[in-house]
Coordinates of C-alpha atoms and ligand atoms in Angstrom, one line a residue:
M1 CA 122.4 118.1 102.2
I2 CA 119.7 117.3 99.7
K3 CA 118.6 120.5 98.0
K4 CA 117.0 119.1 94.8
I5 CA 114.9 116.0 94.4
C6 CA 113.7 114.6 91.1
C7 CA 111.0 111.9 91.0
I8 CA 110.6 109.9 87.8
G9 CA 107.0 108.8 87.5
A10 CA 104.1 111.1 88.3
G11 CA 101.6 108.4 89.2
Y12 CA 99.6 107.4 92.2
V13 CA 102.7 107.0 94.3
G14 CA 105.2 109.6 92.9
G15 CA 102.6 112.5 92.7
P16 CA 101.2 112.5 96.2
T17 CA 104.5 111.5 97.9
C18 CA 106.5 114.3 96.3
S19 CA 103.7 116.8 96.9
V20 CA 103.8 116.0 100.6
I21 CA 107.6 116.1 100.6
A22 CA 107.4 119.6 99.0
L23 CA 104.8 120.7 101.5
K24 CA 106.9 119.6 104.5
C25 CA 110.4 120.6 103.1
P26 CA 110.2 124.2 101.9
D27 CA 114.0 124.2 101.7
I28 CA 114.0 121.4 99.1
C29 CA 113.0 121.8 95.4
V30 CA 111.0 118.8 94.1
T31 CA 110.5 118.2 90.4
V32 CA 108.2 115.3 89.4
V33 CA 108.8 114.2 85.8
D34 CA 106.9 111.8 83.6
K35 CA 107.2 110.8 80.0
S36 CA 103.5 111.3 79.5
R37 CA 102.8 114.9 78.4
D38 CA 99.1 114.5 79.2
R39 CA 99.8 113.4 82.8
I40 CA 102.2 116.3 83.4
A41 CA 99.7 118.8 81.8
Q42 CA 97.0 117.5 84.2
W43 CA 99.3 117.8 87.2
N44 CA 99.8 121.4 86.1
S45 CA 96.1 122.0 85.7
D46 CA 93.2 122.5 88.1
K47 CA 92.0 118.9 87.6
L48 CA 94.8 116.6 88.9
P49 CA 95.1 113.3 87.1
I50 CA 94.3 111.4 90.3
Y51 CA 91.6 111.9 93.0
E52 CA 92.9 111.9 96.5
P53 CA 91.2 113.7 99.4
G54 CA 93.3 116.7 100.4
L55 CA 95.7 116.5 97.5
D56 CA 94.4 119.5 95.6
E57 CA 95.2 121.7 98.6
V58 CA 98.7 120.4 99.1
V59 CA 99.5 120.8 95.4
S60 CA 98.1 124.3 95.2
Q61 CA 100.1 125.4 98.2
C62 CA 103.4 124.2 96.7
R63 CA 103.2 124.1 92.9
G64 CA 105.3 126.8 91.3
K65 CA 107.1 127.4 94.6
N66 CA 109.1 124.3 95.4
L67 CA 107.1 121.7 93.6
F68 CA 107.2 121.4 89.8
F69 CA 105.7 118.9 87.3
S70 CA 107.7 118.6 84.1
T71 CA 108.4 116.5 81.0
D72 CA 112.0 117.7 80.9
I73 CA 113.3 114.6 82.5
E74 CA 116.9 115.3 81.5
T75 CA 117.2 118.6 83.3
A76 CA 115.5 117.3 86.4
I77 CA 117.9 114.3 86.6
Q78 CA 120.9 116.5 85.9
E79 CA 120.1 118.9 88.7
A80 CA 118.9 116.5 91.4
D81 CA 120.9 115.3 94.4
L82 CA 118.4 112.6 95.0
I83 CA 116.2 110.8 92.5
F84 CA 113.1 108.7 93.3
I85 CA 112.3 106.0 90.8
S86 CA 108.5 105.8 91.0
V87 CA 107.5 104.3 87.8
N88 CA 104.9 101.5 87.3
T89 CA 105.9 97.8 87.8
P90 CA 103.1 95.9 86.3
T91 CA 102.9 92.1 86.2
K92 CA 104.6 90.7 83.1
T93 CA 102.1 89.8 80.4
F94 CA 104.5 87.7 78.3
G95 CA 107.8 85.8 78.4
N96 CA 109.5 84.3 81.4
G97 CA 107.4 84.7 84.6
K98 CA 104.4 85.8 82.6
G99 CA 101.4 86.6 84.8
R100 CA 103.5 86.6 87.9
A101 CA 106.8 88.3 87.8
A102 CA 106.9 92.1 87.9
D103 CA 107.9 93.8 84.7
L104 CA 110.9 95.9 85.4
K105 CA 111.2 97.5 82.0
Y106 CA 110.1 100.9 83.2
V107 CA 112.5 100.7 86.2
E108 CA 115.3 99.6 83.9
S109 CA 114.6 102.4 81.4
A110 CA 114.6 105.0 84.2
A111 CA 118.0 103.6 85.5
R112 CA 119.5 103.8 82.0
M113 CA 118.3 107.3 81.6
I114 CA 119.9 108.3 84.9
A115 CA 123.2 106.6 83.9
E116 CA 123.2 108.5 80.6
I117 CA 122.4 111.9 81.9
A118 CA 124.1 112.2 85.3
T119 CA 127.4 114.0 85.6
N120 CA 127.6 114.2 89.4
D121 CA 127.0 111.9 92.3
K122 CA 123.4 110.8 92.9
I123 CA 121.4 109.0 95.5
V124 CA 118.9 106.8 93.6
V125 CA 115.9 105.7 95.6
E126 CA 113.6 102.9 94.5
K127 CA 110.1 103.9 95.5
S128 CA 108.2 101.6 93.2
T129 CA 107.3 98.2 94.7
V130 CA 109.9 96.0 93.2
P131 CA 110.9 92.3 93.4
V132 CA 113.6 91.5 96.0
R133 CA 117.1 92.3 94.7
A134 CA 115.8 94.9 92.1
A135 CA 118.1 97.5 93.7
E136 CA 120.9 95.2 92.6
S137 CA 119.8 95.4 89.0
I138 CA 119.5 99.2 89.2
M139 CA 123.0 99.3 90.7
N140 CA 124.4 97.0 87.9
I141 CA 123.0 99.3 85.2
L142 CA 124.2 102.5 86.8
R143 CA 127.6 101.2 87.7
A144 CA 128.2 99.5 84.3
N145 CA 127.4 102.8 82.6
N146 CA 129.3 104.9 85.0
K147 CA 130.9 108.2 83.8
P148 CA 134.3 108.9 85.4
G149 CA 133.9 110.7 88.7
V150 CA 130.2 109.9 89.1
S151 CA 129.1 107.6 91.9
Y152 CA 125.8 106.3 92.9
Q153 CA 124.1 105.0 96.1
I154 CA 121.0 103.0 95.7
L155 CA 118.4 103.0 98.4
S156 CA 115.1 101.1 98.9
N157 CA 112.4 103.3 100.3
P158 CA 109.1 101.6 99.7
E159 CA 105.9 103.6 100.0
F160 CA 103.1 102.3 102.2
L161 CA 100.4 104.8 101.4
A162 CA 96.9 103.5 100.5
E163 CA 94.9 105.1 97.8
G164 CA 92.0 107.2 99.1
T165 CA 94.0 108.1 102.2
A166 CA 97.3 108.9 100.6
V167 CA 97.8 112.4 101.9
Q168 CA 96.9 111.4 105.5
D169 CA 99.1 108.3 105.2
L170 CA 102.0 110.4 104.0
L171 CA 101.6 113.1 106.7
C172 CA 101.2 110.6 109.5
A173 CA 103.1 107.5 108.3
D174 CA 103.3 104.6 110.8
R175 CA 106.9 104.2 109.7
I176 CA 109.3 105.2 107.0
L177 CA 111.5 102.3 105.9
I178 CA 114.9 102.9 104.3
G179 CA 117.2 100.2 103.1
G180 CA 120.7 100.7 101.9
E181 CA 124.2 99.2 101.6
D182 CA 126.1 98.4 104.7
T183 CA 129.1 100.6 103.8
L184 CA 130.1 104.0 104.9
E185 CA 128.8 105.5 101.7
G186 CA 125.5 103.5 102.0
Q187 CA 125.0 104.6 105.5
A188 CA 125.7 108.3 104.6
A189 CA 123.1 108.1 101.8
I190 CA 120.5 106.6 104.2
E191 CA 121.3 109.4 106.6
E192 CA 120.6 112.0 103.8
L193 CA 117.2 110.5 103.1
C194 CA 116.4 110.3 106.8
R195 CA 117.0 114.0 107.0
V196 CA 114.4 114.6 104.3
Y197 CA 111.7 112.7 106.3
E198 CA 112.7 114.1 109.6
H199 CA 111.2 117.4 108.5
W200 CA 107.9 115.9 109.7
I201 CA 108.3 112.2 110.8
P202 CA 109.7 111.5 114.3
R203 CA 113.1 109.9 114.1
E204 CA 112.0 106.8 116.0
N205 CA 109.5 106.1 113.2
I206 CA 112.1 106.0 110.6
I207 CA 113.7 102.6 110.4
T208 CA 116.7 101.5 108.5
T209 CA 117.6 98.0 107.2
N210 CA 119.7 96.4 104.6
T211 CA 118.4 96.8 101.1
W212 CA 116.9 93.3 100.7
S213 CA 115.0 93.4 104.0
S214 CA 113.5 96.7 102.9
E215 CA 112.4 95.3 99.5
L216 CA 111.0 92.1 101.1
S217 CA 109.2 94.1 103.8
K218 CA 107.1 95.9 101.3
L219 CA 106.0 92.7 99.6
A220 CA 105.5 91.1 103.0
A221 CA 103.3 94.0 104.4
N222 CA 101.0 93.8 101.4
A223 CA 100.9 90.0 101.5
F224 CA 99.9 90.1 105.2
L225 CA 97.2 92.7 104.6
A226 CA 95.8 90.7 101.7
Q227 CA 96.0 87.5 103.7
R228 CA 93.8 89.1 106.4
I229 CA 91.2 89.9 103.9
S230 CA 91.3 86.5 102.3
S231 CA 91.1 84.9 105.8
I232 CA 88.0 86.9 106.8
N233 CA 86.5 86.3 103.3
A234 CA 87.1 82.5 103.7
L235 CA 85.2 82.8 107.0
S236 CA 82.4 84.7 105.4
A237 CA 81.6 81.7 103.2
I238 CA 81.3 79.6 106.4
C239 CA 79.1 82.2 107.9
E240 CA 76.7 82.2 105.0
K241 CA 76.2 78.4 105.4
T242 CA 76.0 78.3 109.2
G243 CA 74.1 81.4 110.5
A244 CA 77.2 83.0 112.0
D245 CA 77.6 86.7 111.1
V246 CA 81.1 87.5 109.8
S247 CA 80.9 91.1 111.2
E248 CA 80.3 89.6 114.7
V249 CA 83.1 87.2 114.1
A250 CA 85.5 89.9 112.9
R251 CA 84.7 92.0 115.9
A252 CA 85.2 89.2 118.4
V253 CA 88.5 88.1 116.7
G254 CA 89.8 91.6 116.2
L255 CA 89.5 92.5 119.9
D256 CA 92.4 90.2 120.6
S257 CA 95.2 92.7 120.8
R258 CA 97.5 90.2 119.1
I259 CA 95.3 90.1 116.1
G260 CA 93.9 93.7 115.9
S261 CA 90.7 94.9 114.3
K262 CA 91.9 96.5 111.1
F263 CA 91.6 94.9 107.7
L264 CA 89.0 92.4 108.8
Q265 CA 86.2 93.8 106.6
A266 CA 84.8 90.9 104.6
S267 CA 84.0 92.0 101.0
V268 CA 83.5 91.0 97.4
G269 CA 87.3 90.7 97.3
F270 CA 90.3 92.9 97.4
G271 CA 91.4 94.9 94.4
G272 CA 93.9 97.7 93.6
S273 CA 97.2 97.8 91.9
C274 CA 99.3 96.3 94.7
F275 CA 97.9 93.3 96.5
Q276 CA 97.5 90.9 93.7
K277 CA 100.6 92.1 91.9
D278 CA 102.8 91.8 95.0
L279 CA 101.4 88.4 96.0
L280 CA 102.1 87.1 92.5
N281 CA 105.6 88.6 92.7
L282 CA 106.2 86.8 96.1
V283 CA 104.9 83.5 94.7
Y284 CA 107.3 83.9 91.7
L285 CA 110.1 84.7 94.0
C286 CA 109.4 81.5 96.0
E287 CA 109.5 79.5 92.8
C288 CA 112.8 81.1 91.7
L289 CA 114.2 80.3 95.2
K290 CA 113.0 76.7 94.9
L291 CA 110.5 77.1 97.8
P292 CA 107.4 75.7 96.3
E293 CA 105.6 75.1 99.7
V294 CA 106.0 78.8 100.6
G295 CA 104.8 79.8 97.1
R296 CA 101.7 77.6 97.5
Y297 CA 100.9 79.2 100.9
W298 CA 100.8 82.7 99.4
Q299 CA 99.1 81.6 96.2
G300 CA 96.3 80.5 98.5
V301 CA 95.6 84.1 99.3
I302 CA 95.1 85.0 95.7
D303 CA 93.0 81.9 95.0
M304 CA 90.7 82.8 97.9
N305 CA 90.3 86.3 96.5
E306 CA 89.3 84.9 93.1
Y307 CA 86.9 82.5 94.8
Q308 CA 85.3 85.3 96.7
K309 CA 84.7 87.4 93.6
S310 CA 83.3 84.4 91.7
R311 CA 81.2 83.3 94.6
F312 CA 79.6 86.7 95.0
S313 CA 78.9 87.0 91.2
A314 CA 77.4 83.5 91.1
Q315 CA 75.2 84.4 94.1
V316 CA 73.8 87.4 92.2
I317 CA 72.9 85.2 89.2
S318 CA 71.5 82.3 91.2
S319 CA 69.3 84.6 93.3
L320 CA 67.9 86.2 90.2
F321 CA 66.3 82.9 89.2
N322 CA 69.5 81.7 87.6
T323 CA 69.2 84.0 84.6
V324 CA 70.2 87.6 84.1
T325 CA 69.8 87.6 80.4
D326 CA 68.4 91.0 79.3
K327 CA 67.9 91.9 83.0
H328 CA 68.8 95.4 84.0
I329 CA 71.3 95.4 86.9
S330 CA 72.8 98.5 88.5
L331 CA 76.3 98.5 89.8
L332 CA 76.9 101.0 92.5
G333 CA 80.6 101.7 92.6
F334 CA 83.3 100.7 90.1
A335 CA 86.5 101.9 91.9
F336 CA 88.5 99.2 93.8
K337 CA 87.8 101.1 97.1
K338 CA 86.1 104.3 98.1
N339 CA 87.7 107.8 97.8
T340 CA 89.6 106.9 94.6
G341 CA 88.9 106.9 90.9
D342 CA 91.3 104.0 90.4
T343 CA 89.9 100.8 89.0
R344 CA 93.0 98.7 88.7
E345 CA 92.0 95.1 89.6
S346 CA 88.7 96.3 90.9
P347 CA 86.4 93.5 91.9
A348 CA 83.7 95.5 90.2
I349 CA 85.3 94.5 86.9
H350 CA 85.0 90.8 87.7
V351 CA 81.4 91.2 88.7
A352 CA 80.5 93.3 85.7
Q353 CA 82.2 90.9 83.3
T354 CA 80.4 87.9 84.8
L355 CA 77.1 89.6 84.5
L356 CA 77.7 90.7 81.0
D357 CA 78.8 87.2 80.0
E358 CA 75.4 86.0 81.2
G359 CA 73.6 88.6 79.1
A360 CA 72.8 91.3 81.6
I361 CA 72.4 95.0 80.8
L362 CA 74.4 97.0 83.2
H363 CA 73.7 100.4 84.7
I364 CA 76.9 101.7 86.3
Y365 CA 77.4 104.6 88.6
D366 CA 80.6 105.6 90.4
P367 CA 81.2 109.0 91.9
K368 CA 84.8 109.3 90.7
V369 CA 85.5 106.8 87.9
E370 CA 85.4 108.3 84.4
E371 CA 83.1 106.8 81.8
A372 CA 86.0 106.1 79.4
Q373 CA 87.8 104.1 82.1
I374 CA 84.8 101.9 82.7
M375 CA 84.5 101.2 79.0
E376 CA 88.2 100.4 78.7
D377 CA 88.1 98.1 81.7
L378 CA 85.2 96.1 80.2
S379 CA 86.3 96.2 76.6
P380 CA 88.6 93.1 76.7
L381 CA 85.3 91.2 76.7
G382 CA 85.1 92.1 73.1
L383 CA 81.3 92.1 73.0
S384 CA 80.1 93.8 69.8
D385 CA 77.1 95.3 71.5
L386 CA 79.1 96.4 74.6
K387 CA 78.0 100.0 74.2
T388 CA 74.3 99.1 74.2
R389 CA 74.7 96.8 77.2
I390 CA 76.6 99.2 79.4
N391 CA 74.9 102.4 80.5
I392 CA 76.9 104.9 82.7
Y393 CA 75.1 107.3 84.9
H394 CA 76.1 110.3 87.0
D395 CA 73.9 109.6 90.0
A396 CA 72.7 106.5 91.9
Y397 CA 68.9 107.3 91.5
T398 CA 68.9 107.3 87.7
A399 CA 71.3 104.4 87.6
T400 CA 69.0 102.2 89.7
R401 CA 65.7 103.2 88.0
N402 CA 63.9 100.4 86.3
T403 CA 66.5 97.8 87.2
H404 CA 65.9 94.4 88.7
A405 CA 68.8 94.5 91.1
I406 CA 71.5 96.7 92.7
V407 CA 74.9 95.3 93.3
V408 CA 77.1 97.4 95.6
C409 CA 80.7 96.9 94.6
T410 CA 82.5 99.9 96.3
E411 CA 81.9 101.2 99.8
W412 CA 81.4 104.9 98.9
D413 CA 79.8 106.7 101.9
E414 CA 77.1 108.3 99.7
F415 CA 75.6 104.8 99.1
M416 CA 74.7 104.6 102.8
E417 CA 72.7 107.8 102.6
L418 CA 70.6 107.1 99.6
D419 CA 66.8 107.3 99.9
Y420 CA 66.2 103.5 99.4
K421 CA 62.4 103.9 99.7
K422 CA 62.5 106.1 96.6
I423 CA 64.9 103.8 94.8
F424 CA 62.7 100.7 95.6
S425 CA 59.6 102.4 94.3
E426 CA 61.2 102.9 90.9
M427 CA 62.7 99.4 90.5
T428 CA 61.3 96.3 88.8
K429 CA 59.9 93.9 91.4
P430 CA 60.9 91.8 93.1
A431 CA 63.8 94.2 93.7
Y432 CA 67.1 92.8 94.9
I433 CA 70.1 94.4 96.6
F434 CA 73.5 92.6 96.8
D435 CA 75.7 94.4 99.2
G436 CA 79.2 93.3 98.4
R437 CA 80.7 95.7 100.9
K438 CA 78.4 95.2 104.0
I439 CA 77.8 99.0 104.3
L440 CA 74.0 99.2 104.1
D441 CA 71.3 98.9 106.7
H442 CA 70.0 95.5 105.8
D443 CA 67.1 95.4 108.2
N444 CA 65.8 98.7 106.9
L445 CA 66.2 97.5 103.3
Q446 CA 64.2 94.4 104.1
R447 CA 61.5 96.5 105.8
I448 CA 61.2 98.6 102.6
G449 CA 60.7 95.4 100.6
F450 CA 64.0 94.6 99.1
N451 CA 65.4 91.1 98.8
V452 CA 68.8 91.6 100.5
Q453 CA 71.9 89.5 100.2
T454 CA 75.2 90.3 101.6
I455 CA 78.6 88.8 102.3
G456 CA 79.1 86.6 105.4
K457 CA 75.5 86.6 106.7
K458 CA 72.6 84.4 105.8
L459 CA 69.5 86.5 105.7
T460 CA 66.9 83.7 106.0
R461 CA 63.3 83.9 105.0
A462 CA 62.4 83.5 108.7
A463 CA 64.6 86.4 109.5
I464 CA 63.1 88.4 106.7
S465 CA 59.5 87.9 107.8
R466 CA 60.5 88.6 111.4
V467 CA 62.0 91.9 110.4
W468 CA 59.2 92.7 108.0
G469 CA 56.5 91.9 110.5
S470 CA 53.2 93.7 109.7
Q471 CA 55.0 96.4 107.7
T472 CA 55.6 94.2 104.7
Q473 CA 55.1 96.4 101.6
V474 CA 55.5 93.9 98.7
Ligands
UDX501 C1 96.7 79.6 122.1 C2 96.1 81.0 122.0 O1 97.1 82.0 122.1 C3 95.1 81.2 123.1 O2 94.4 82.5 122.9 C4 94.0 80.1 123.0 O3 93.1 80.2 124.1 C5 94.7 78.7 123.1 O4 95.7 78.6 122.0 P1 98.6 78.5 123.5 O5 98.6 77.5 122.5 O6 98.6 78.2 125.0 O7 97.4 79.6 123.3 O8 100.0 79.4 123.4 P2 100.4 80.6 122.3 O9 101.2 81.6 123.0 O10 99.3 81.0 121.4 O11 101.5 79.7 121.4 C6 101.1 78.6 120.6 C7 102.4 78.2 119.8 O12 102.7 79.1 118.9 C8 103.6 77.9 120.7 O13 104.2 76.8 120.3 C9 104.4 79.2 120.5 O14 105.8 78.9 120.7 C10 104.1 79.4 119.0 N1 104.3 80.9 118.6 C11 103.6 81.9 119.2 C12 105.3 81.1 117.6 O15 106.0 80.2 117.1 N2 105.5 82.5 117.3 C13 104.8 83.5 117.8 O16 105.0 84.7 117.4 C14 103.8 83.2 118.8
UDX502 C1 97.5 98.8 99.7 C2 98.2 98.9 101.1 O1 97.2 99.2 102.1 C3 99.2 100.0 101.1 O2 99.9 100.0 102.4 C4 100.2 99.8 100.0 O3 101.2 100.9 99.9 C5 99.5 99.7 98.7 O4 98.5 98.7 98.7 P1 95.6 100.2 98.5 O5 95.6 99.0 97.5 O6 95.7 101.5 97.9 O7 96.8 100.0 99.5 O8 94.3 100.1 99.4 P2 93.8 99.2 100.6 O9 93.1 100.1 101.6 O10 94.9 98.4 101.2 O11 92.7 98.3 100.0 C6 93.0 97.3 99.0 C7 91.8 96.4 98.7 O12 91.4 95.7 99.8 C8 90.6 97.3 98.4 O13 89.9 96.7 97.3 C9 89.7 97.3 99.6 O14 88.4 97.5 99.4 C10 90.0 95.9 100.1 N1 89.8 95.7 101.6 C11 90.5 96.4 102.5 C12 88.8 94.8 102.0 O15 88.2 94.1 101.2 N2 88.7 94.6 103.4 C13 89.4 95.3 104.3 O16 89.2 95.1 105.5 C14 90.4 96.2 103.8
ADP503 P1 102.0 103.8 90.6 O1 100.7 103.4 91.0 O2 103.1 102.8 90.9 O3 102.4 105.2 91.0 P2 101.3 104.7 87.9 O4 101.0 103.9 86.7 O5 100.2 105.5 88.5 O6 102.0 103.8 89.0 O7 102.5 105.8 87.6 C1 103.7 105.5 87.0 C2 104.1 106.6 86.1 O8 105.5 106.5 85.6 C3 103.3 106.8 84.8 O9 102.7 108.1 84.7 C4 104.3 106.5 83.6 O10 104.0 107.4 82.5 C5 105.6 106.9 84.3 N1 106.8 106.4 83.7 C6 107.0 105.1 83.4 N2 108.3 104.9 82.9 C7 108.8 106.2 82.9 C8 110.1 106.7 82.4 N3 111.1 105.9 82.0 N4 110.3 108.0 82.5 C9 109.4 108.8 83.0 N5 108.2 108.4 83.4 C10 107.9 107.1 83.4

């Protein structure tokens, strides 16, 4: 029976996952460790290092009872029956596979640490998204450094939570996937982990596979989701040139029960720490397996996403009379999606960089992204006058005041409820709105007097004058 769990890595995955395990398994003691003192201090404070709806409540219910955050990695590993490896696996930035392969240095260092410290049997579970056959590497490290009498079982248990809905996703997971070795010991380890999840997940929703299927399923699930977005985004470009409306198309297509309606929201492009990284990883795997045609197929999903981000940014510039030099442009939203403060691979970074390259002055507001994070994300541009060209605000009204255009980059609910009449009255005219998330009431905005552009729908002049009618206020 698992009595103590250690999780190495207190990030977006490890933190929420272990908090929910602690909530649902009062008989198990969960210790989340991280090498970053700052991160652990934040997990132990009132302001958690990540924003997730509902997470504060879960942590405050369990912390100090059966949920602990610590930098004492050694003790936690020593005492645990089961260890989750939940460290980051970024895309390699140098060497073999640069720009595509996942960098396993953090996974490897966690495995070496376990091998060094463990003095009794452990079940080691890879939670981080890893390339197929990573479990084998972990196993090699552990078994090559094995102390006498210590044995290991390695399981793959990928996490499918999405940021912004992490707690809900964990509480009501569509499925739990556990991969392990097809041996008696492997099956026994799978059974132990199943029992942890069975505290709240119905047994029929816990599926078990071999290790490689489990690892590949995680990459495949993310690749499929990303592919749906690239598919609808590709159609959005056709819509803009033909008069079709991508929302109508998505609805009509999504009602086919074989296709389904989710993940068909056309947008400025997908972001986040997973989709691009996992697709690159899959493409790299195909190259290593000498399957170039398969690699090219998935590469197309990434290429379409890049195209969408560039297309949207270019549309902003061309609409503003082909120059944004010294124009003030407000960006509403900087996170890669709503309900998170995470900006990893956020399409807003692409849009901001393009506009800055063209000489614009940006006014940025996001409800949850810290100012320092925005500056860090944009600093690779190396513009000497970056600080004077980026202004960060704490509300949408001051952010949009005296600007020429608003660019909506994240679908935060609060952007739908703004008083756009007031905003319009305080903007430079003609005032533009570029809705990169299709969340605003475009007819209403046009009635107010905005020039409105969005993804996947051509708002023609005829359409504009029809909507404006006699109420035109320009
Ligand atoms: C298709 C659409 O399903 C239908 O809605 C449209 O009106 C016409 O085109 P059809 O071509 O008759 O219908 O058959 P369908 O069941 O879609 O199969 C098409 C091909 O895909 C077949 O060769 C089928 O064997 C293959 N297929 C289907 C697979 O290889 N795998 C699958 O999972 C599903
Ligand atoms: C994703 C997967 O959903 C999750 O299962 C996996 O564990 C990690 O990767 P995440 O990246 O946190 O989760 O968020 P997700 O909701 O998938 O959104 C990813 C990006 O796609 C966001 O930028 C989002 O705005 C965009 N998106 C999503 C669209 O543009 N259109 C859609 O219809 C859905
Ligand atoms: P994810 O989104 O996959 O959860 P994050 O970057 O949010 O990734 O979190 C990963 C965490 O793992 C970071 O806080 C990092 O400090 C931690 N980490 C990486 N390597 C180790 C290690 N060897 N020991 C302990 N913590 C580690």
